[in-house]
XYZ file of C-alpha atoms in Angstrom:
538
model
C -33.993 -70.079 -49.609
C -31.680 -69.391 -46.711
C -33.316 -69.608 -43.321
C -32.857 -66.647 -41.009
C -32.385 -66.981 -37.278
C -36.100 -66.521 -36.491
C -37.375 -69.124 -38.942
C -34.755 -71.603 -37.771
C -35.748 -71.203 -34.143
C -39.404 -71.621 -35.023
C -39.034 -74.747 -37.148
C -36.235 -76.691 -35.521
C -33.594 -76.504 -32.883
C -30.698 -76.551 -35.320
C -30.028 -75.259 -38.806
C -28.820 -78.076 -41.122
C -25.318 -76.570 -41.136
C -25.368 -76.555 -37.338
C -26.275 -80.234 -37.290
C -23.352 -80.858 -39.636
C -20.959 -79.054 -37.281
C -22.266 -80.953 -34.260
C -21.924 -84.329 -35.984
C -18.504 -83.512 -37.461
C -17.105 -82.272 -34.163
C -18.455 -85.295 -32.303
C -16.929 -87.700 -34.804
C -13.531 -85.968 -34.522
C -13.664 -86.053 -30.727
C -14.664 -89.722 -30.631
C -11.824 -90.605 -32.981
C -9.476 -88.938 -30.495
C -10.515 -91.231 -27.633
C -7.324 -93.340 -27.946
C -5.118 -90.239 -28.219
C -2.491 -89.076 -25.759
C -3.759 -88.265 -22.267
C -1.940 -85.973 -19.869
C -1.689 -86.420 -16.114
C -4.866 -84.307 -15.905
C -6.752 -87.417 -16.998
C -5.632 -89.237 -13.847
C -6.230 -86.072 -11.834
C -9.914 -86.089 -12.731
C -10.208 -89.852 -12.272
C -8.739 -89.443 -8.803
C -11.228 -86.683 -8.048
C -14.034 -89.061 -9.034
C -12.617 -91.519 -6.509
C -12.185 -88.905 -3.774
C -15.716 -87.536 -4.016
C -17.254 -91.009 -4.319
C -15.244 -92.912 -1.717
C -14.700 -90.305 1.001
C -17.084 -88.219 3.097
C -17.205 -84.555 2.195
C -15.213 -83.720 5.331
C -12.133 -85.422 3.804
C -12.309 -84.160 0.224
C -9.861 -81.300 0.705
C -7.633 -83.195 3.134
C -7.023 -86.387 1.165
C -3.404 -86.940 0.096
C -3.582 -90.582 -1.017
C -2.458 -89.335 -4.425
C -0.324 -86.377 -5.457
C -3.348 -85.235 -7.485
C -5.214 -83.632 -4.602
C -8.544 -81.849 -5.066
C -7.794 -78.154 -5.700
C -10.895 -76.819 -7.486
C -13.783 -74.982 -5.750
C -16.703 -76.917 -4.234
C -19.098 -76.722 -7.195
C -16.581 -78.614 -9.294
C -16.168 -81.137 -6.479
C -19.967 -81.581 -6.461
C -19.809 -81.933 -10.250
C -17.232 -84.714 -9.894
C -19.424 -86.328 -7.236
C -22.338 -86.452 -9.698
C -20.099 -87.896 -12.435
C -18.811 -90.534 -10.019
C -22.259 -92.087 -9.595
C -22.629 -93.538 -13.123
C -18.866 -94.193 -13.158
C -19.214 -96.508 -10.149
C -21.911 -98.458 -11.983
C -19.977 -98.735 -15.244
C -16.749 -99.838 -13.550
C -16.278 -99.753 -9.755
C -12.501 -99.665 -10.237
C -12.834 -96.128 -11.615
C -13.777 -94.785 -8.197
C -11.373 -96.945 -6.209
C -9.230 -94.481 -4.291
C -6.284 -96.866 -4.204
C -6.460 -97.735 -7.902
C -3.989 -95.082 -9.029
C -3.200 -94.551 -12.730
C -6.111 -96.748 -13.792
C -6.259 -96.619 -17.600
C -8.691 -99.279 -18.788
C -10.981 -98.565 -21.719
C -13.916 -98.129 -19.356
C -12.440 -95.008 -17.773
C -11.176 -93.697 -21.114
C -14.597 -94.030 -22.740
C -16.403 -92.653 -19.722
C -14.298 -89.582 -19.046
C -13.894 -88.621 -22.690
C -17.651 -89.001 -23.221
C -18.451 -86.775 -20.249
C -16.330 -84.005 -21.789
C -18.304 -84.230 -25.055
C -21.678 -84.253 -23.295
C -20.953 -81.423 -20.870
C -19.535 -79.340 -23.726
C -23.094 -79.100 -25.063
C -23.535 -76.300 -22.500
C -21.078 -74.345 -24.675
C -22.876 -75.360 -27.869
C -26.267 -74.252 -26.552
C -24.919 -70.830 -25.553
C -23.320 -70.348 -28.973
C -26.607 -71.198 -30.689
C -28.398 -68.570 -28.605
C -25.798 -66.020 -29.660
C -26.771 -66.701 -33.272
C -30.513 -66.492 -32.679
C -30.377 -63.010 -31.188
C -27.502 -61.584 -33.231
C -27.628 -58.351 -35.230
C -25.827 -60.190 -38.051
C -26.735 -63.923 -37.771
C -24.553 -65.204 -40.681
C -21.429 -63.618 -39.214
C -22.298 -64.739 -35.702
C -22.805 -68.269 -37.043
C -19.193 -68.253 -38.268
C -17.957 -67.013 -34.886
C -20.083 -69.509 -32.944
C -18.911 -72.386 -35.127
C -15.289 -71.317 -34.687
C -15.672 -71.310 -30.902
C -17.357 -74.710 -30.787
C -14.583 -76.126 -32.983
C -11.808 -74.074 -31.362
C -8.394 -75.807 -31.424
C -7.898 -74.739 -27.822
C -10.812 -76.894 -26.685
C -9.729 -79.780 -28.900
C -6.158 -79.720 -27.576
C -6.864 -79.027 -23.910
C -10.147 -80.901 -23.391
C -10.356 -83.702 -25.920
C -6.694 -84.732 -26.043
C -4.849 -83.322 -23.028
C -8.056 -83.607 -20.946
C -10.033 -81.029 -18.991
C -13.594 -79.657 -18.863
C -13.010 -76.144 -20.203
C -15.760 -76.347 -22.804
C -18.346 -76.908 -20.082
C -17.118 -74.022 -17.927
C -16.663 -71.608 -20.825
C -20.215 -72.533 -21.759
C -21.333 -71.108 -18.405
C -19.230 -67.996 -19.056
C -20.810 -67.509 -22.489
C -24.296 -67.957 -21.044
C -23.411 -65.199 -18.580
C -22.127 -62.935 -21.370
C -25.238 -63.729 -23.413
C -27.461 -62.647 -20.541
C -25.547 -59.358 -20.425
C -26.061 -58.910 -24.148
C -29.788 -59.551 -23.798
C -30.090 -57.086 -20.922
C -30.703 -59.698 -18.199
C -27.904 -58.480 -15.957
C -29.128 -60.233 -12.820
C -28.902 -63.605 -14.564
C -25.483 -62.633 -15.923
C -24.168 -61.958 -12.427
C -25.706 -65.130 -11.001
C -24.148 -67.312 -13.705
C -20.746 -65.737 -13.188
C -20.966 -66.356 -9.441
C -21.763 -69.997 -10.207
C -18.769 -70.148 -12.542
C -16.415 -68.778 -9.867
C -17.418 -71.679 -7.662
C -16.562 -74.138 -10.424
C -13.088 -72.788 -11.171
C -11.446 -69.876 -9.423
C -9.264 -68.889 -12.374
C -12.268 -66.912 -13.643
C -11.498 -64.423 -10.876
C -9.305 -62.847 -13.568
C -12.547 -61.575 -15.121
C -14.312 -60.595 -11.896
C -13.299 -56.888 -11.845
C -15.059 -56.273 -15.168
C -18.202 -57.992 -13.915
C -18.128 -56.030 -10.660
C -17.856 -52.619 -12.313
C -20.313 -53.424 -15.103
C -23.054 -54.792 -12.852
C -22.554 -52.120 -10.213
C -22.696 -49.263 -12.707
C -25.346 -50.528 -15.115
C -27.585 -52.601 -12.820
C -27.177 -51.412 -9.241
C -26.948 -47.703 -10.055
C -29.195 -45.516 -12.164
C -27.732 -43.447 -15.030
C -27.664 -40.473 -12.639
C -25.680 -42.463 -10.062
C -28.492 -43.174 -7.620
C -28.478 -46.625 -6.066
C -31.202 -48.993 -7.265
C -32.010 -50.672 -3.952
C -34.149 -53.422 -5.446
C -31.557 -54.393 -8.052
C -28.673 -54.177 -5.592
C -30.365 -56.403 -3.034
C -31.472 -58.899 -5.683
C -27.933 -59.278 -7.030
C -26.252 -59.276 -3.612
C -28.623 -61.841 -2.146
C -28.343 -64.110 -5.189
C -24.533 -64.036 -5.159
C -24.396 -64.590 -1.400
C -26.788 -67.525 -1.717
C -24.591 -69.130 -4.367
C -21.460 -68.820 -2.241
C -23.333 -70.172 0.778
C -24.464 -73.196 -1.250
C -20.854 -73.737 -2.296
C -18.952 -73.039 0.907
C -21.400 -73.609 3.749
C -20.645 -77.330 4.274
C -16.939 -76.581 4.611
C -17.507 -73.513 6.779
C -19.642 -75.554 9.182
C -16.806 -78.076 9.420
C -14.222 -75.344 9.995
C -12.380 -76.165 6.761
C -12.349 -72.810 4.963
C -8.643 -72.279 5.678
C -7.806 -75.734 4.325
C -9.976 -75.120 1.270
C -8.281 -71.784 0.569
C -4.822 -73.337 0.929
C -5.743 -75.822 -1.815
C -7.187 -73.177 -4.128
C -4.384 -70.635 -3.727
C -0.968 -72.356 -3.382
C 1.233 -69.238 -3.412
C 4.327 -71.332 -2.789
C 4.513 -71.955 -6.530
C 6.896 -69.892 -8.618
C 6.461 -66.989 -11.019
C 6.476 -69.215 -14.108
C 4.750 -72.496 -14.765
C 6.885 -75.481 -15.859
C 6.377 -74.461 -19.488
C 6.491 -70.671 -19.498
C 3.103 -69.261 -20.466
C 3.777 -66.770 -23.286
C 3.345 -63.630 -21.215
C 5.421 -60.674 -20.065
C 7.296 -62.773 -17.510
C 8.402 -65.191 -20.216
C 10.060 -62.265 -21.979
C 11.658 -61.052 -18.732
C 12.849 -64.560 -17.873
C 14.316 -65.020 -21.348
C 16.028 -61.631 -21.078
C 17.597 -62.774 -17.803
C 18.915 -65.908 -19.549
C 20.368 -63.821 -22.382
C 22.063 -61.415 -19.966
C 23.523 -64.347 -18.034
C 24.909 -65.886 -21.239
C 26.308 -62.492 -22.233
C 28.009 -62.049 -18.853
C 29.577 -65.512 -19.047
C 30.818 -65.146 -22.615
C 32.168 -61.589 -22.402
C 33.286 -61.397 -18.789
C 31.154 -58.311 -18.225
C 30.722 -57.470 -14.577
C 27.176 -58.140 -13.431
C 25.880 -58.913 -10.003
C 24.900 -62.539 -10.589
C 22.607 -64.354 -8.196
C 24.021 -67.887 -8.239
C 20.663 -69.320 -7.134
C 19.229 -68.082 -10.404
C 21.869 -69.578 -12.686
C 19.910 -72.814 -13.199
C 16.516 -71.800 -11.841
C 14.793 -70.962 -15.110
C 16.773 -72.887 -17.689
C 14.784 -76.093 -17.856
C 11.176 -75.167 -17.146
C 11.105 -76.886 -13.789
C 8.223 -76.389 -11.395
C 9.198 -74.238 -8.435
C 10.215 -70.724 -7.571
C 11.734 -68.680 -10.388
C 14.926 -66.925 -9.362
C 16.627 -64.535 -11.770
C 20.398 -64.501 -12.137
C 20.861 -60.908 -13.321
C 17.542 -59.057 -13.216
C 15.698 -58.239 -9.967
C 13.388 -61.015 -8.790
C 9.643 -60.693 -9.233
C 7.401 -61.193 -6.198
C 3.643 -61.903 -6.035
C 3.031 -58.325 -4.857
C 4.680 -56.999 -8.009
C 2.504 -59.072 -10.313
C -0.634 -58.169 -8.363
C 0.140 -54.440 -8.445
C 0.832 -54.363 -12.190
C -2.272 -56.401 -12.978
C -4.569 -54.233 -10.846
C -3.060 -51.046 -12.272
C -3.688 -52.132 -15.876
C -7.168 -53.382 -15.080
C -7.985 -50.098 -13.350
C -7.251 -48.156 -16.541
C -9.755 -50.306 -18.394
C -12.341 -50.302 -15.615
C -12.416 -46.506 -15.427
C -13.663 -46.360 -18.992
C -16.121 -49.183 -18.338
C -17.524 -47.188 -15.403
C -18.304 -44.216 -17.657
C -19.404 -46.350 -20.643
C -21.193 -49.401 -19.192
C -22.514 -50.733 -22.514
C -22.412 -54.368 -23.604
C -19.634 -53.756 -26.104
C -17.573 -51.861 -23.530
C -18.154 -54.650 -21.005
C -17.097 -57.378 -23.426
C -13.889 -55.553 -24.356
C -13.098 -54.731 -20.723
C -13.774 -58.355 -19.779
C -11.284 -59.505 -22.396
C -8.696 -56.977 -21.247
C -9.071 -57.982 -17.592
C -8.355 -61.586 -18.538
C -5.574 -60.414 -20.836
C -3.771 -58.317 -18.207
C -4.053 -61.137 -15.652
C -2.605 -63.578 -18.177
C 0.303 -61.321 -19.126
C 1.260 -60.187 -15.627
C -0.247 -62.718 -13.196
C 1.648 -65.031 -10.844
C 2.259 -68.633 -11.960
C 0.013 -68.401 -15.023
C -0.742 -71.639 -16.853
C -0.534 -71.643 -20.637
C -4.082 -73.034 -20.779
C -5.375 -69.762 -19.289
C -4.979 -68.200 -22.739
C -8.566 -69.328 -23.420
C -9.691 -66.580 -21.024
C -8.499 -64.181 -23.717
C -9.284 -66.037 -26.912
C -12.902 -66.940 -26.141
C -14.320 -63.461 -25.348
C -12.036 -61.876 -27.945
C -13.653 -64.109 -30.572
C -16.978 -62.361 -29.938
C -15.306 -59.073 -30.929
C -13.540 -60.432 -34.021
C -16.113 -59.210 -36.563
C -16.624 -55.792 -34.974
C -14.224 -54.066 -37.358
C -10.780 -54.549 -38.866
C -8.813 -53.282 -35.856
C -10.480 -55.848 -33.604
C -10.146 -58.559 -36.222
C -6.396 -58.059 -36.687
C -5.918 -58.078 -32.903
C -7.953 -61.279 -32.764
C -5.815 -62.869 -35.494
C -2.506 -62.045 -33.780
C -3.646 -63.167 -30.336
C -5.321 -66.305 -31.689
C -2.367 -67.480 -33.774
C 0.077 -66.833 -30.911
C -2.286 -68.252 -28.283
C -3.169 -71.446 -30.138
C 0.449 -72.075 -31.127
C 1.469 -71.666 -27.485
C -0.730 -74.671 -26.676
C 1.081 -76.981 -29.094
C 3.772 -78.013 -26.558
C 1.020 -79.568 -24.415
C 1.025 -82.420 -26.935
C 4.486 -83.787 -27.564
C 3.676 -87.185 -29.115
C 4.215 -87.326 -32.911
C 0.689 -88.291 -34.010
C -1.071 -85.723 -31.834
C 1.437 -83.033 -32.841
C 0.542 -83.544 -36.486
C -3.176 -83.534 -35.688
C -3.051 -80.263 -33.742
C -1.108 -78.453 -36.451
C -3.274 -79.611 -39.369
C -6.521 -79.080 -37.461
C -5.508 -75.568 -36.373
C -4.497 -74.536 -39.909
C -7.782 -75.759 -41.404
C -9.800 -74.161 -38.607
C -8.019 -70.822 -38.990
C -8.451 -70.762 -42.771
C -12.184 -71.483 -42.542
C -12.553 -68.680 -40.004
C -10.201 -66.126 -41.550
C -11.603 -66.112 -45.079
C -15.233 -65.091 -44.329
C -14.417 -62.678 -41.500
C -11.591 -60.909 -43.322
C -13.904 -60.212 -46.257
C -16.441 -58.644 -43.926
C -14.137 -56.329 -41.959
C -11.211 -55.554 -44.283
C -10.159 -51.904 -44.336
C -7.495 -50.499 -46.629
C -4.582 -48.992 -44.639
C -5.197 -45.287 -44.075
C -1.584 -44.080 -44.110
C 2.015 -45.167 -44.625
C 2.384 -45.951 -40.915
C -0.576 -48.321 -41.151
C 1.002 -49.991 -44.195
C 4.284 -50.500 -42.322
C 2.433 -51.868 -39.300
C 0.441 -54.196 -41.521
C 3.611 -55.554 -43.143
C 5.376 -56.070 -39.803
C 2.407 -57.928 -38.357
C 2.186 -60.168 -41.400
C 5.909 -60.913 -41.158
C 5.438 -61.855 -37.514
C 2.541 -64.168 -38.371
C 4.561 -65.715 -41.178
C 7.326 -66.423 -38.688
C 5.184 -69.144 -37.093
C 5.838 -71.302 -40.145
C 9.571 -71.199 -39.476
C 9.002 -71.637 -35.739
C 7.053 -74.832 -36.380
C 9.796 -76.124 -38.684
C 12.385 -75.406 -35.977
C 10.377 -77.080 -33.213
C 9.646 -80.134 -35.361
C 13.233 -80.554 -36.575
C 15.032 -79.715 -33.311
C 14.859 -83.236 -31.767
C 16.326 -84.733 -34.935
C 19.083 -82.128 -35.120
C 19.840 -82.458 -31.391
C 20.067 -86.234 -31.682
C 22.356 -85.957 -34.698
C 24.556 -83.416 -32.903
C 24.806 -85.627 -29.803
C 25.752 -88.625 -31.884
C 28.391 -86.581 -33.711
C 29.946 -85.440 -30.418
C 30.053 -88.993 -29.120
C 31.795 -90.161 -32.281
C 34.319 -87.308 -32.136
C 35.183 -87.303 -28.426
C 33.839 -90.596 -27.152
C 31.593 -88.934 -24.571
C 28.739 -86.452 -24.317
C 28.552 -83.458 -22.015
C 25.198 -84.206 -20.373
C 24.933 -80.750 -18.814
C 25.004 -79.103 -22.247
C 22.519 -81.630 -23.590
C 20.051 -81.184 -20.744
C 20.331 -77.414 -20.926
C 19.255 -77.547 -24.572
C 16.179 -79.695 -23.913
C 14.152 -76.656 -22.971
C 15.253 -74.562 -25.987
C 12.250 -75.321 -28.282
C 9.838 -74.564 -25.440
C 11.662 -71.351 -24.574
C 11.730 -70.169 -28.185
C 8.034 -71.015 -28.587
C 7.123 -69.223 -25.376
C 9.114 -66.114 -26.204
C 7.914 -65.834 -29.806
C 4.295 -66.359 -28.803
C 4.724 -63.884 -25.931
C 5.713 -61.166 -28.401
C 2.403 -61.636 -30.198
C 0.380 -61.835 -26.997
C 1.922 -58.645 -25.600
C 1.432 -56.808 -28.901
C -2.163 -58.015 -29.082
C -2.784 -56.596 -25.614
C -1.265 -53.255 -26.584
C -3.453 -53.147 -29.691
C -6.637 -54.029 -27.849
C -6.187 -51.596 -24.968
C -5.369 -48.812 -27.452
C -8.475 -49.609 -29.489
C -10.634 -49.689 -26.364
C -9.377 -46.436 -24.875
C -9.491 -44.604 -28.231
C -12.667 -46.133 -29.622
C -14.677 -43.812 -31.889
C -17.898 -43.331 -29.935
C -19.816 -42.521 -33.105
C -18.971 -45.874 -34.683
C -21.966 -48.165 -34.945
C -21.129 -51.792 -35.610
C -22.434 -55.241 -34.903
C -21.981 -54.982 -31.146
C -22.177 -51.302 -30.398
C -25.827 -51.116 -31.478
C -26.631 -53.131 -28.353
C -26.430 -51.104 -25.142
């Protein structure tokens, strides 16, 4: 007999299938201990050393390494706690002058801390199952999030602590689902003081909590609720910032958290609207050079965006984008969503608006990292089984978003692992959810749209073949040119190095932009009479 959520919670912590997932995921993650590690691994080791070796007054001033501390204070306190056992296991780990330390002690320790702290995510996902309207479907979604390729690639290979912090986010969302809005707001305030990128989601939280918790349905202010939430949030920020405020370091702290001197695009273009604009500028420049068409060409932009270098992005043909432009567009799009959330402050409306706030910030924000795509994919996963329109949006955004993370791992073994793992993960998720939500196309236009979307998704197969074969073809072409002419034009060769990344970014950006258009259309035109898995919960 199949156990339901209530019987499981009464008899044991975990359903047998949940134990299997926990053990399987742990085994996979442990086997990846020797895998490729990005510079983020040394970043976090250096932060262990900073918080352990220096007084708190020097944490945000230290420049002994290029990997300076640039996360909010709660994460610095978190690193301080992790540094205590690290100093016992191997004192060299927390030696501030021991740069690029890569012994097995630090590898085992840091990788293990990611696995352990990720249990915060696992616990939240289990609670989602226990209180779900449809536990079997929620179990599939929870399992998919715990095993998400994004967490495997970014946390367990590349190296970060996203699973831990998204666990806090999901606990906050869970509290909103269960009607405990004060706890939801408190947890989100805590999260903001761990990593400030979650500010992308803050507008949805502000409107939702203000409208549904601090105001009555008639619009009257609930003084008790308002004061409880305000005092709790203020207390959290005081606990985080007070030591640095007392030392007069708030300006220094802010300069570390918000380095606006960085350019529009990250080194590898995140697949957003600016990737499409940047690529269009490259195409127009090539067109002008090859045809002799008269364009006003900004010479500073001729090489600015051709190789994915860190720094300011300057366009050669199109008008340059400034931080004010990105901020204005993002706020404008978020405002459209937040207006509906104000008038419909239900859990389902909040979750969709939360996703769209992260989505608009990702597509139109300044210097967006590709890893920020998890701010879209994680909350969107909770909507995947709502109905077919949400599910198809989830599929497009997930395939494009996960594929956009592949360039983070460029070593052969890890590249194979990420592709195979992602395909298996997607198949195990797609099959049960598609059966639950499938709807036959209602008209010819829906059929055409369905075909076009499937063709786009199928294009990722050819994109992967191109990316995998490009180095071999480029090497062969270089060798051929050397044999024919006796020399190689290094400028042409270096200009082509970025081509696979550019093609990946642009193709994934098409899917991400289309997914946003789908989701905002669904949200603004949602049938209010529809009652599904989420909309039964107010």
